[in-house]
CSV table of C-alpha atoms (C1' of nucleotides) in Angstrom, one decimal:
chain,number,residue,atom,x,y,z
R,1,UNK,CA,15.0,15.8,33.5
R,2,UNK,CA,16.0,12.1,33.5
R,3,UNK,CA,14.1,9.8,31.4
R,4,UNK,CA,13.5,7.5,34.6
R,5,UNK,CA,12.1,11.1,35.9
R,6,UNK,CA,10.3,11.6,33.5
R,7,UNK,CA,8.4,8.3,31.9
R,8,UNK,CA,5.9,7.5,35.6
R,9,UNK,CA,4.7,11.1,34.6
R,10,UNK,CA,3.3,10.2,31.5
R,11,UNK,CA,0.4,7.5,33.2
R,12,UNK,CA,-1.1,10.3,35.2
R,13,UNK,CA,-1.3,12.9,37.7
R,14,UNK,CA,-3.5,13.0,41.3
R,15,UNK,CA,-7.5,13.3,40.0
R,16,UNK,CA,-7.7,16.0,42.3
R,17,UNK,CA,-6.4,18.4,40.6
R,18,UNK,CA,-9.2,17.9,37.8
R,19,UNK,CA,-10.1,21.3,37.5
R,20,UNK,CA,-10.1,23.2,33.3
R,21,UNK,CA,-7.0,25.6,34.1
R,22,UNK,CA,-4.8,22.5,35.7
R,23,UNK,CA,-5.8,19.8,33.0
R,24,UNK,CA,-4.7,22.1,30.5
R,25,UNK,CA,-1.7,23.1,32.6
R,26,UNK,CA,-1.5,19.2,32.4
R,27,UNK,CA,-1.6,18.7,28.9
R,28,UNK,CA,1.1,21.0,28.0
R,29,UNK,CA,3.5,20.0,30.8
R,30,UNK,CA,2.6,16.7,29.1
R,31,UNK,CA,3.7,17.5,25.9
R,32,UNK,CA,6.7,18.6,26.9
R,33,UNK,CA,7.7,15.7,28.3
R,34,UNK,CA,6.4,14.1,25.6
R,35,UNK,CA,9.1,16.1,23.4
R,36,UNK,CA,12.0,15.5,25.9
R,37,UNK,CA,11.3,11.8,26.0
R,38,UNK,CA,11.7,11.6,22.2
R,39,UNK,CA,14.8,13.8,21.7
R,40,UNK,CA,16.1,11.7,24.6
R,41,UNK,CA,15.0,8.2,22.4
R,42,UNK,CA,17.0,10.3,19.4
R,43,UNK,CA,20.7,9.3,21.8
R,44,UNK,CA,20.4,5.8,21.4
R,45,UNK,CA,17.8,4.4,23.4
R,46,UNK,CA,14.7,2.9,22.3
R,47,UNK,CA,11.9,4.7,20.3
R,48,UNK,CA,8.4,4.2,23.1
R,49,UNK,CA,6.0,2.8,20.0
R,50,UNK,CA,8.4,0.8,18.4
R,51,UNK,CA,9.9,-0.5,22.1
R,52,UNK,CA,6.2,-1.5,22.3
R,53,UNK,CA,5.9,-3.4,18.4
R,54,UNK,CA,6.4,-7.3,18.1
R,55,UNK,CA,9.2,-8.0,16.7
R,56,UNK,CA,9.2,-10.0,13.7
R,57,UNK,CA,12.6,-11.1,12.8
R,58,UNK,CA,13.5,-7.2,10.4
R,59,UNK,CA,12.6,-10.0,7.0
R,60,UNK,CA,9.6,-7.7,6.5
R,61,UNK,CA,11.1,-4.0,6.8
R,62,UNK,CA,8.2,-2.9,4.5
R,63,UNK,CA,5.6,-3.9,6.7
R,64,UNK,CA,6.9,-1.2,8.9
R,65,UNK,CA,7.0,2.6,9.2
R,66,UNK,CA,10.3,3.7,8.4
R,67,UNK,CA,11.8,5.9,10.9
R,68,UNK,CA,10.0,9.8,10.5
R,69,UNK,CA,13.5,11.5,11.0
R,70,UNK,CA,14.3,9.3,7.8
R,71,UNK,CA,11.0,10.5,6.0
R,72,UNK,CA,12.2,14.2,6.4
R,73,UNK,CA,15.9,13.3,5.6
R,74,UNK,CA,13.9,11.9,2.2
R,75,UNK,CA,11.9,14.9,2.3
R,76,UNK,CA,14.6,17.5,2.5
R,77,UNK,CA,17.0,15.6,-0.1
R,78,UNK,CA,13.2,15.7,-2.9
R,79,UNK,CA,12.9,19.5,-1.9
R,80,UNK,CA,16.6,20.2,-3.2
R,81,UNK,CA,15.7,18.2,-6.2
R,82,UNK,CA,12.9,20.1,-7.1
R,83,UNK,CA,13.7,23.5,-6.1
R,84,UNK,CA,14.7,25.1,-9.9
R,85,UNK,CA,13.5,28.6,-11.1
R,86,UNK,CA,11.0,26.9,-13.3
R,87,UNK,CA,8.7,26.8,-10.5
R,88,UNK,CA,7.5,30.3,-10.1
R,89,UNK,CA,4.5,32.2,-8.0
R,90,UNK,CA,2.4,32.0,-11.0
R,91,UNK,CA,2.1,27.9,-10.7
R,92,UNK,CA,1.5,28.2,-6.5
R,93,UNK,CA,-1.5,29.8,-7.9
R,94,UNK,CA,-2.8,27.1,-10.4
R,95,UNK,CA,-1.9,24.8,-7.2
R,96,UNK,CA,-3.9,26.5,-5.5
R,97,UNK,CA,-7.2,26.7,-7.7
R,98,UNK,CA,-6.4,22.7,-8.3
R,99,UNK,CA,-7.1,22.2,-5.1
R,100,UNK,CA,-10.1,24.2,-4.6
R,101,UNK,CA,-11.8,22.2,-7.0
R,102,UNK,CA,-11.3,19.4,-5.3
R,103,UNK,CA,-12.2,19.3,-1.8
R,104,UNK,CA,-15.2,16.9,-1.9
R,105,UNK,CA,-13.6,13.8,-1.0
R,106,UNK,CA,-11.0,12.9,1.7
R,107,UNK,CA,-7.7,11.7,-1.0
R,108,UNK,CA,-6.6,8.9,1.6
R,109,UNK,CA,-10.1,7.4,3.2
R,110,UNK,CA,-12.8,9.1,0.6
R,111,UNK,CA,-14.9,10.4,3.8
R,112,UNK,CA,-15.7,13.6,3.3
R,113,UNK,CA,-12.9,16.5,3.1
R,114,UNK,CA,-12.7,19.4,5.1
R,115,UNK,CA,-9.7,21.5,2.9
R,116,UNK,CA,-6.3,20.9,2.0
R,117,UNK,CA,-4.6,19.5,4.9
R,118,UNK,CA,-0.2,19.0,4.7
R,119,UNK,CA,-1.3,19.7,1.1
R,120,UNK,CA,-3.3,17.0,0.5
R,121,UNK,CA,-7.5,17.4,0.7
R,122,UNK,CA,-8.6,15.0,3.6
R,123,UNK,CA,-10.8,15.0,5.9
R,124,UNK,CA,-10.9,15.9,9.8
R,125,UNK,CA,-10.0,12.5,10.6
R,126,UNK,CA,-6.7,11.6,8.6
R,127,UNK,CA,-5.6,15.5,9.4
R,128,UNK,CA,-5.6,14.5,12.8
R,129,UNK,CA,-4.2,11.2,12.3
R,130,UNK,CA,-0.9,12.3,9.9
R,131,UNK,CA,-0.9,15.0,12.4
R,132,UNK,CA,-0.3,12.6,15.3
R,133,UNK,CA,1.8,10.2,13.8
R,134,UNK,CA,4.5,12.8,12.6
R,135,UNK,CA,4.2,15.1,15.9
R,136,UNK,CA,4.5,12.0,18.0
R,137,UNK,CA,7.1,10.3,15.4
R,138,UNK,CA,4.9,6.9,15.3
R,139,UNK,CA,6.0,3.9,14.1
R,140,UNK,CA,3.3,1.4,13.2
R,141,UNK,CA,3.3,-2.6,11.4
R,142,UNK,CA,1.1,-4.4,8.9
R,143,UNK,CA,0.1,-7.3,10.5
R,144,UNK,CA,-1.6,-8.5,6.9
R,145,UNK,CA,0.5,-7.9,3.4
R,146,UNK,CA,1.1,-4.2,3.4
R,147,UNK,CA,-2.2,-3.3,0.8
R,148,UNK,CA,-5.3,-2.8,4.0
R,149,UNK,CA,-7.9,-1.1,1.6
R,150,UNK,CA,-8.0,2.4,3.3
R,151,UNK,CA,-11.6,3.3,3.4
R,152,UNK,CA,-14.0,5.1,5.6
R,153,UNK,CA,-14.9,2.4,7.3
R,154,UNK,CA,-12.0,0.9,7.6
R,155,UNK,CA,-9.6,3.4,8.1
R,156,UNK,CA,-8.8,2.5,11.6
R,157,UNK,CA,-7.9,-1.2,11.1
R,158,UNK,CA,-3.8,-0.4,10.1
R,159,UNK,CA,-2.2,2.5,10.7
R,160,UNK,CA,0.4,1.8,8.8
R,161,UNK,CA,-1.1,1.4,5.6
R,162,UNK,CA,-3.3,4.3,6.4
R,163,UNK,CA,-0.1,6.5,7.2
R,164,UNK,CA,1.6,4.8,3.7
R,165,UNK,CA,-1.7,6.3,1.9
R,166,UNK,CA,-1.3,9.4,3.7
R,167,UNK,CA,2.2,9.8,2.4
R,168,UNK,CA,1.4,8.2,-1.5
R,169,UNK,CA,-1.3,10.3,-2.6
R,170,UNK,CA,1.4,13.2,-0.9
R,171,UNK,CA,0.9,14.7,2.0
R,172,UNK,CA,4.0,16.5,3.5
R,173,UNK,CA,5.7,15.5,6.5
R,174,UNK,CA,7.5,19.3,6.3
R,175,UNK,CA,4.1,20.8,6.9
R,176,UNK,CA,3.4,19.7,10.2
R,177,UNK,CA,5.1,22.8,12.2
R,178,UNK,CA,8.3,21.6,14.3
R,179,UNK,CA,7.1,24.6,17.2
R,180,UNK,CA,3.4,24.2,17.2
R,181,UNK,CA,2.6,27.3,16.5
R,182,UNK,CA,-0.7,27.6,15.4
R,183,UNK,CA,-1.9,29.4,12.6
R,184,UNK,CA,0.2,31.3,10.1
R,185,UNK,CA,0.6,30.9,6.6
R,186,UNK,CA,2.5,27.8,5.0
R,187,UNK,CA,6.6,28.2,3.9
R,188,UNK,CA,6.9,28.7,0.5
R,189,UNK,CA,9.3,25.2,0.5
R,190,UNK,CA,6.9,23.3,2.2
R,191,UNK,CA,4.6,25.0,-1.0
R,192,UNK,CA,6.7,23.9,-3.7
R,193,UNK,CA,6.9,20.1,-1.9
R,194,UNK,CA,2.7,20.7,-2.1
R,195,UNK,CA,3.3,21.4,-5.8
R,196,UNK,CA,6.0,18.6,-6.6
R,197,UNK,CA,3.8,15.9,-5.2
R,198,UNK,CA,0.3,17.0,-6.7
R,199,UNK,CA,1.8,17.1,-10.1
R,200,UNK,CA,3.5,13.8,-9.8
R,201,UNK,CA,0.4,12.2,-8.5
R,202,UNK,CA,-1.3,14.1,-11.1
R,203,UNK,CA,0.5,12.3,-14.2
R,204,UNK,CA,0.0,8.9,-11.8
R,205,UNK,CA,-3.5,9.2,-12.0
R,206,UNK,CA,-3.8,10.2,-15.6
R,207,UNK,CA,-2.2,7.1,-16.5
R,208,UNK,CA,-4.2,4.8,-13.6
R,209,UNK,CA,-7.2,6.2,-15.2
R,210,UNK,CA,-6.4,5.3,-18.9
R,211,UNK,CA,-5.2,2.3,-17.1
R,212,UNK,CA,-8.7,1.6,-15.2
R,213,UNK,CA,-10.8,3.3,-18.6
R,214,UNK,CA,-8.4,0.5,-20.5
R,215,UNK,CA,-9.0,-2.6,-18.5
R,216,UNK,CA,-12.4,-2.4,-17.9
R,217,UNK,CA,-14.4,-0.8,-21.2
R,218,UNK,CA,-11.8,-1.5,-24.3
R,219,UNK,CA,-9.9,-4.1,-26.1
R,220,UNK,CA,-7.8,-5.1,-23.4
R,221,UNK,CA,-10.6,-7.3,-21.2
R,222,UNK,CA,-12.3,-7.5,-24.6
R,223,UNK,CA,-10.0,-9.8,-25.5
R,224,UNK,CA,-9.9,-11.6,-22.2
R,225,UNK,CA,-13.4,-11.9,-22.4
R,226,UNK,CA,-13.0,-13.4,-25.7
R,227,UNK,CA,-10.7,-15.9,-24.3
R,228,UNK,CA,-8.1,-14.3,-26.8
R,229,UNK,CA,-5.3,-13.2,-25.2
R,230,UNK,CA,-5.5,-15.3,-22.0
R,231,UNK,CA,-5.4,-18.3,-24.9
R,232,UNK,CA,-2.0,-16.5,-26.5
R,233,UNK,CA,-0.9,-17.1,-23.6
R,234,UNK,CA,-2.0,-20.5,-22.7
R,235,UNK,CA,-1.0,-21.8,-26.4
R,236,UNK,CA,2.5,-22.5,-24.8
R,237,UNK,CA,1.1,-24.9,-22.5
R,238,UNK,CA,-1.2,-26.9,-24.5
R,239,UNK,CA,1.1,-29.0,-26.0
R,240,UNK,CA,1.9,-30.6,-22.1
R,241,UNK,CA,-1.7,-31.0,-21.7
R,242,UNK,CA,-1.9,-32.9,-25.0
R,243,UNK,CA,1.4,-34.4,-24.2
R,244,UNK,CA,2.6,-33.3,-27.7
R,245,UNK,CA,6.3,-33.1,-26.0
R,246,UNK,CA,8.5,-34.7,-23.6
R,247,UNK,CA,8.9,-32.7,-20.3
R,248,UNK,CA,12.8,-32.0,-19.6
R,249,UNK,CA,14.7,-29.4,-18.3
R,250,UNK,CA,15.0,-27.9,-21.0
R,251,UNK,CA,11.5,-27.6,-22.7
R,252,UNK,CA,10.5,-26.6,-19.1
R,253,UNK,CA,12.5,-23.9,-19.6
R,254,UNK,CA,11.7,-23.0,-22.9
R,255,UNK,CA,8.0,-23.0,-22.5
R,256,UNK,CA,8.5,-20.8,-19.6
R,257,UNK,CA,10.5,-18.3,-22.0
R,258,UNK,CA,7.7,-18.4,-24.7
R,259,UNK,CA,5.2,-17.7,-21.7
R,260,UNK,CA,7.3,-15.0,-20.4
R,261,UNK,CA,7.8,-13.2,-23.7
R,262,UNK,CA,3.9,-13.1,-24.7
R,263,UNK,CA,3.2,-11.3,-21.0
R,264,UNK,CA,6.0,-9.2,-21.4
R,265,UNK,CA,4.7,-8.0,-25.0
R,266,UNK,CA,0.7,-7.8,-23.6
R,267,UNK,CA,2.6,-5.8,-20.2
R,268,UNK,CA,4.3,-3.3,-22.2
R,269,UNK,CA,1.1,-2.4,-24.0
R,270,UNK,CA,-0.8,-1.2,-20.6
R,271,UNK,CA,-1.1,2.4,-20.9
R,272,UNK,CA,0.5,2.7,-17.2
R,273,UNK,CA,4.0,0.9,-18.4
R,274,UNK,CA,5.9,3.9,-19.2
R,275,UNK,CA,5.3,5.2,-16.0
R,276,UNK,CA,7.4,2.1,-14.5
R,277,UNK,CA,10.8,3.5,-14.6
R,278,UNK,CA,12.5,0.0,-14.9
R,279,UNK,CA,13.7,-2.5,-17.8
R,280,UNK,CA,11.2,-5.1,-17.1
R,281,UNK,CA,12.5,-7.5,-19.3
R,282,UNK,CA,15.2,-7.7,-17.0
R,283,UNK,CA,13.2,-7.8,-14.1
R,284,UNK,CA,11.0,-10.4,-14.9
R,285,UNK,CA,14.0,-12.4,-16.1
R,286,UNK,CA,15.4,-11.9,-13.0
R,287,UNK,CA,12.8,-11.9,-10.5
R,288,UNK,CA,9.6,-12.4,-11.3
R,289,UNK,CA,9.4,-15.1,-14.0
R,290,UNK,CA,9.4,-18.1,-11.8
R,291,UNK,CA,5.8,-16.1,-9.6
R,292,UNK,CA,4.3,-15.8,-12.8
R,293,UNK,CA,4.7,-19.1,-14.6
R,294,UNK,CA,2.8,-20.5,-11.2
R,295,UNK,CA,0.2,-18.5,-11.4
R,296,UNK,CA,-0.5,-19.2,-15.0
R,297,UNK,CA,0.2,-23.1,-14.7
R,298,UNK,CA,-2.9,-23.0,-12.1
R,299,UNK,CA,-4.9,-20.9,-13.9
R,300,UNK,CA,-4.2,-22.9,-17.0
R,301,UNK,CA,-5.3,-26.1,-15.1
R,302,UNK,CA,-7.8,-24.6,-13.3
R,303,UNK,CA,-9.3,-23.8,-16.5
R,304,UNK,CA,-8.8,-26.9,-18.2
R,305,UNK,CA,-9.8,-29.5,-15.4
R,306,UNK,CA,-12.8,-29.4,-13.7
R,307,UNK,CA,-11.9,-30.7,-10.2
R,308,UNK,CA,-8.9,-30.5,-8.3
R,309,UNK,CA,-8.0,-34.1,-8.4
R,310,UNK,CA,-7.5,-34.1,-12.4
R,311,UNK,CA,-4.2,-35.7,-10.7
R,312,UNK,CA,-3.8,-38.4,-7.7
R,313,UNK,CA,-0.8,-37.8,-5.3
R,314,UNK,CA,0.4,-40.9,-6.5
R,315,UNK,CA,0.2,-40.6,-9.8
R,316,UNK,CA,1.9,-37.0,-9.2
R,317,UNK,CA,4.9,-38.9,-7.2
R,318,UNK,CA,5.5,-41.5,-10.0
R,319,UNK,CA,6.3,-38.7,-11.8
R,320,UNK,CA,8.3,-36.7,-9.6
R,321,UNK,CA,10.0,-40.4,-9.0
R,322,UNK,CA,10.5,-41.0,-12.8
R,323,UNK,CA,11.1,-36.7,-13.6
R,324,UNK,CA,14.1,-36.8,-11.1
R,325,UNK,CA,15.4,-40.2,-12.8
R,326,UNK,CA,14.9,-42.1,-9.8
R,327,UNK,CA,16.6,-39.7,-7.7
R,328,UNK,CA,16.4,-40.0,-3.5
R,329,UNK,CA,13.1,-38.1,-2.5
R,330,UNK,CA,13.8,-36.6,0.9
R,331,UNK,CA,11.1,-35.6,3.2
R,332,UNK,CA,11.1,-32.1,2.3
R,333,UNK,CA,10.0,-33.1,-1.2
R,334,UNK,CA,6.7,-34.5,0.6
R,335,UNK,CA,6.5,-32.0,2.4
R,336,UNK,CA,6.7,-29.7,-0.8
R,337,UNK,CA,4.4,-31.8,-2.3
R,338,UNK,CA,1.5,-31.5,0.7
R,339,UNK,CA,2.1,-27.6,0.7
R,340,UNK,CA,2.0,-27.3,-3.2
R,341,UNK,CA,-1.1,-29.7,-3.1
R,342,UNK,CA,-3.1,-28.0,-0.6
R,343,UNK,CA,-2.8,-24.5,-2.0
R,344,UNK,CA,-3.8,-25.8,-5.0
R,345,UNK,CA,-6.4,-27.1,-4.0
R,346,UNK,CA,-7.1,-23.5,-1.8
R,347,UNK,CA,-6.8,-22.1,-5.7
R,348,UNK,CA,-9.0,-24.5,-7.3
R,349,UNK,CA,-11.9,-24.0,-4.7
R,350,UNK,CA,-12.3,-20.1,-5.3
R,351,UNK,CA,-13.6,-19.5,-8.8
R,352,UNK,CA,-11.1,-16.8,-10.4
R,353,UNK,CA,-12.4,-14.7,-13.2
R,354,UNK,CA,-10.3,-13.9,-16.1
R,355,UNK,CA,-10.2,-10.2,-14.6
R,356,UNK,CA,-9.2,-11.1,-11.6
R,357,UNK,CA,-6.8,-13.6,-12.8
R,358,UNK,CA,-5.2,-10.6,-14.8
R,359,UNK,CA,-5.2,-7.6,-12.0
R,360,UNK,CA,-3.4,-10.8,-10.0
R,361,UNK,CA,-0.9,-11.2,-12.8
R,362,UNK,CA,0.0,-7.8,-12.6
R,363,UNK,CA,0.2,-7.7,-8.7
R,364,UNK,CA,2.3,-10.2,-8.7
R,365,UNK,CA,5.1,-8.4,-10.9
R,366,UNK,CA,4.6,-5.2,-8.9
R,367,UNK,CA,4.7,-6.5,-5.7
R,368,UNK,CA,8.1,-6.0,-4.4
R,369,UNK,CA,9.8,-4.2,-1.8
R,370,UNK,CA,13.0,-3.4,-4.5
R,371,UNK,CA,11.1,-0.8,-6.3
R,372,UNK,CA,10.5,3.0,-6.5
R,373,UNK,CA,7.3,4.9,-5.2
R,374,UNK,CA,6.0,5.4,-8.9
R,375,UNK,CA,5.9,1.5,-8.9
R,376,UNK,CA,4.6,1.2,-5.5
R,377,UNK,CA,2.1,3.5,-6.8
R,378,UNK,CA,1.0,0.8,-9.5
R,379,UNK,CA,0.4,-1.7,-7.0
R,380,UNK,CA,-1.7,0.4,-4.7
R,381,UNK,CA,-3.7,1.9,-7.5
R,382,UNK,CA,-4.0,-2.0,-9.4
R,383,UNK,CA,-5.1,-2.9,-5.5
R,384,UNK,CA,-7.8,-0.1,-5.6
R,385,UNK,CA,-8.9,-1.4,-9.1
R,386,UNK,CA,-9.1,-5.0,-7.9
R,387,UNK,CA,-11.3,-3.9,-4.8
R,388,UNK,CA,-13.6,-2.3,-7.2
R,389,UNK,CA,-14.2,-5.0,-9.5
R,390,UNK,CA,-14.8,-6.9,-6.4
R,391,UNK,CA,-17.3,-4.9,-4.3
R,392,UNK,CA,-19.4,-4.3,-7.9
R,393,UNK,CA,-18.8,-7.7,-9.3
R,394,UNK,CA,-18.9,-9.9,-6.7
R,395,UNK,CA,-20.0,-7.8,-3.6
R,396,UNK,CA,-21.7,-10.7,-1.8
R,397,UNK,CA,-18.4,-12.6,-1.2
R,398,UNK,CA,-17.0,-9.6,0.3
R,399,UNK,CA,-14.4,-8.9,2.0
R,400,UNK,CA,-13.1,-12.4,2.0
R,401,UNK,CA,-13.0,-12.9,-1.6
R,402,UNK,CA,-10.6,-9.7,-2.3
R,403,UNK,CA,-8.4,-11.0,1.3
R,404,UNK,CA,-7.9,-14.7,-0.2
R,405,UNK,CA,-6.8,-13.1,-3.5
R,406,UNK,CA,-4.3,-10.9,-1.8
R,407,UNK,CA,-3.0,-13.7,0.0
R,408,UNK,CA,-2.8,-15.7,-2.8
R,409,UNK,CA,0.1,-13.2,-4.1
R,410,UNK,CA,1.8,-14.0,-1.0
R,411,UNK,CA,1.5,-17.6,-1.0
R,412,UNK,CA,2.4,-18.4,-5.3
R,413,UNK,CA,5.8,-16.3,-3.9
R,414,UNK,CA,6.2,-18.6,-0.9
R,415,UNK,CA,5.3,-21.5,-3.1
R,416,UNK,CA,7.7,-20.6,-5.6
R,417,UNK,CA,10.3,-19.6,-3.3
R,418,UNK,CA,10.6,-22.8,-2.1
R,419,UNK,CA,10.6,-24.8,-5.5
R,420,UNK,CA,13.0,-22.8,-6.3
R,421,UNK,CA,15.5,-23.4,-2.8
R,422,UNK,CA,14.8,-27.0,-3.2
R,423,UNK,CA,15.2,-27.5,-6.9
R,424,UNK,CA,11.3,-28.5,-7.2
R,425,UNK,CA,10.1,-26.2,-9.9
R,426,UNK,CA,9.0,-28.5,-12.7
R,427,UNK,CA,6.3,-30.0,-10.1
R,428,UNK,CA,4.0,-27.8,-11.3
R,429,UNK,CA,4.8,-29.1,-15.1
R,430,UNK,CA,4.1,-32.2,-13.9
R,431,UNK,CA,0.7,-31.7,-13.2
R,432,UNK,CA,-0.3,-31.7,-16.5
R,433,UNK,CA,-2.8,-34.9,-17.3
R,434,UNK,CA,-3.4,-36.8,-20.1
J,1,DA,C1',-6.1,6.8,19.6
J,2,DT,C1',-9.8,9.3,16.9
J,3,DA,C1',-12.2,13.0,15.3
J,4,DG,C1',-15.6,16.5,15.0
J,5,DC,C1',-14.8,21.0,16.2
J,6,DC,C1',-12.4,25.4,17.8
J,7,DT,C1',-8.7,29.0,18.3
J,8,DT,C1',-4.6,30.9,15.8
J,9,DG,C1',-2.6,34.5,12.5
J,10,DA,C1',-0.7,35.4,7.5
J,11,DC,C1',-2.1,37.2,3.7
J,12,DC,C1',-5.6,39.1,0.8
K,1,DG,C1',-13.1,41.5,7.6
K,2,DG,C1',-13.0,37.3,5.4
K,3,DT,C1',-10.4,32.5,4.4
K,4,DC,C1',-6.8,29.1,4.5
K,5,DA,C1',-4.3,25.4,6.8
K,6,DA,C1',-1.9,25.6,10.6
K,7,DG,C1',-2.4,23.6,16.0
K,8,DG,C1',-5.2,22.8,20.5
K,9,DC,C1',-9.4,20.5,22.8
K,10,DT,C1',-12.5,16.8,24.4
K,11,DA,C1',-16.0,13.7,23.8
K,12,DT,C1',-16.3,9.1,22.3
DNA sequence: ATAGCCTTGACC
DNA sequence: GGTCAAGGCTAT
């Protein structure tokens, strides 16, 4: 049957035949057609779901669900890696015991879990959602920034983030039966994937719990509450405030390096740092230092000036002329300055707490599509920590405040990118008013 | 499309 | 026969 013949049948059959028997036949037939259609599409035709999505230019690939076939290939590769004599039946039994202990809540949305589904304790909703996504090879796109909160009340708002969370928490695509046969037992290779993902997530959970506890209970936030750690970070910026040093390209560079050093030293002391298997210093220096400097300068200004108009627009313009040694300022420079001041005003309007600033700075480092899965988990978990903090400490302002904080991440990245591209990275440093 | 409930079948 | 985790059905 050709594609053009099969498609119109998707939309409906004559309603005269709507008796139960025919309904059943229709559904089975419909499913067969859908499967056939999907096999057809694998031979170079556009995917039904993908085709119905708006094209945003492909530069935000991390916001689009990867192809299910691609995910299956990755799962198979993982299975080949983890297949070793070490994994015995004994450990599989202990896995089953572990599962039995934690049935109460769905690991994806915190609704009531009804059992282990595709390797994870989930509710009926997330079970069905995962099954439909894999069976129909559906693709989703996130209209936000790829970090939507998935809980019982909001789980249907973003399919992309829900499916992403399903995978991150350890649901196994291979457990969805290709032949759709009901009943039976899960194959041994799928059990191995359950075990591997369960162990990996346990390790991450352990580290993240430690981080969570450390951040909320012990020295780290205690230090921040006493302003001492932030002060340590700020001490390199303070001379600018008092005009103790002359602002040059060189002094900007050395101030940035000293601040980043301090940050790296603190970041490495976090309990979850060992789970991030990249060279943070290298990554910071190559990719993230500029974002972090912009964030910390904004926060410093906010802490030291009560009002956003601490420096006038003309005065800033004057400094910009002076700093660039009267080089011609293009209309683009004015636009950048406008954009910069606009973001500064939105940043000043939200009274960040030290905890929020700290979590934002970690998120700024973790947020990337270049990094591995464990790193993505760090982002996800720090997001959850921030979300928990927001709903417990500032419940009346939610969810607007939480969403605004997440949007700051994107805005800071965007502003920084513009400053670097147009060689205006000195701009934030010019705001220090004496 | 979602999610609660139902049916199925391998394993104990 | 009971349990568990697959897929199926259907009201919303």
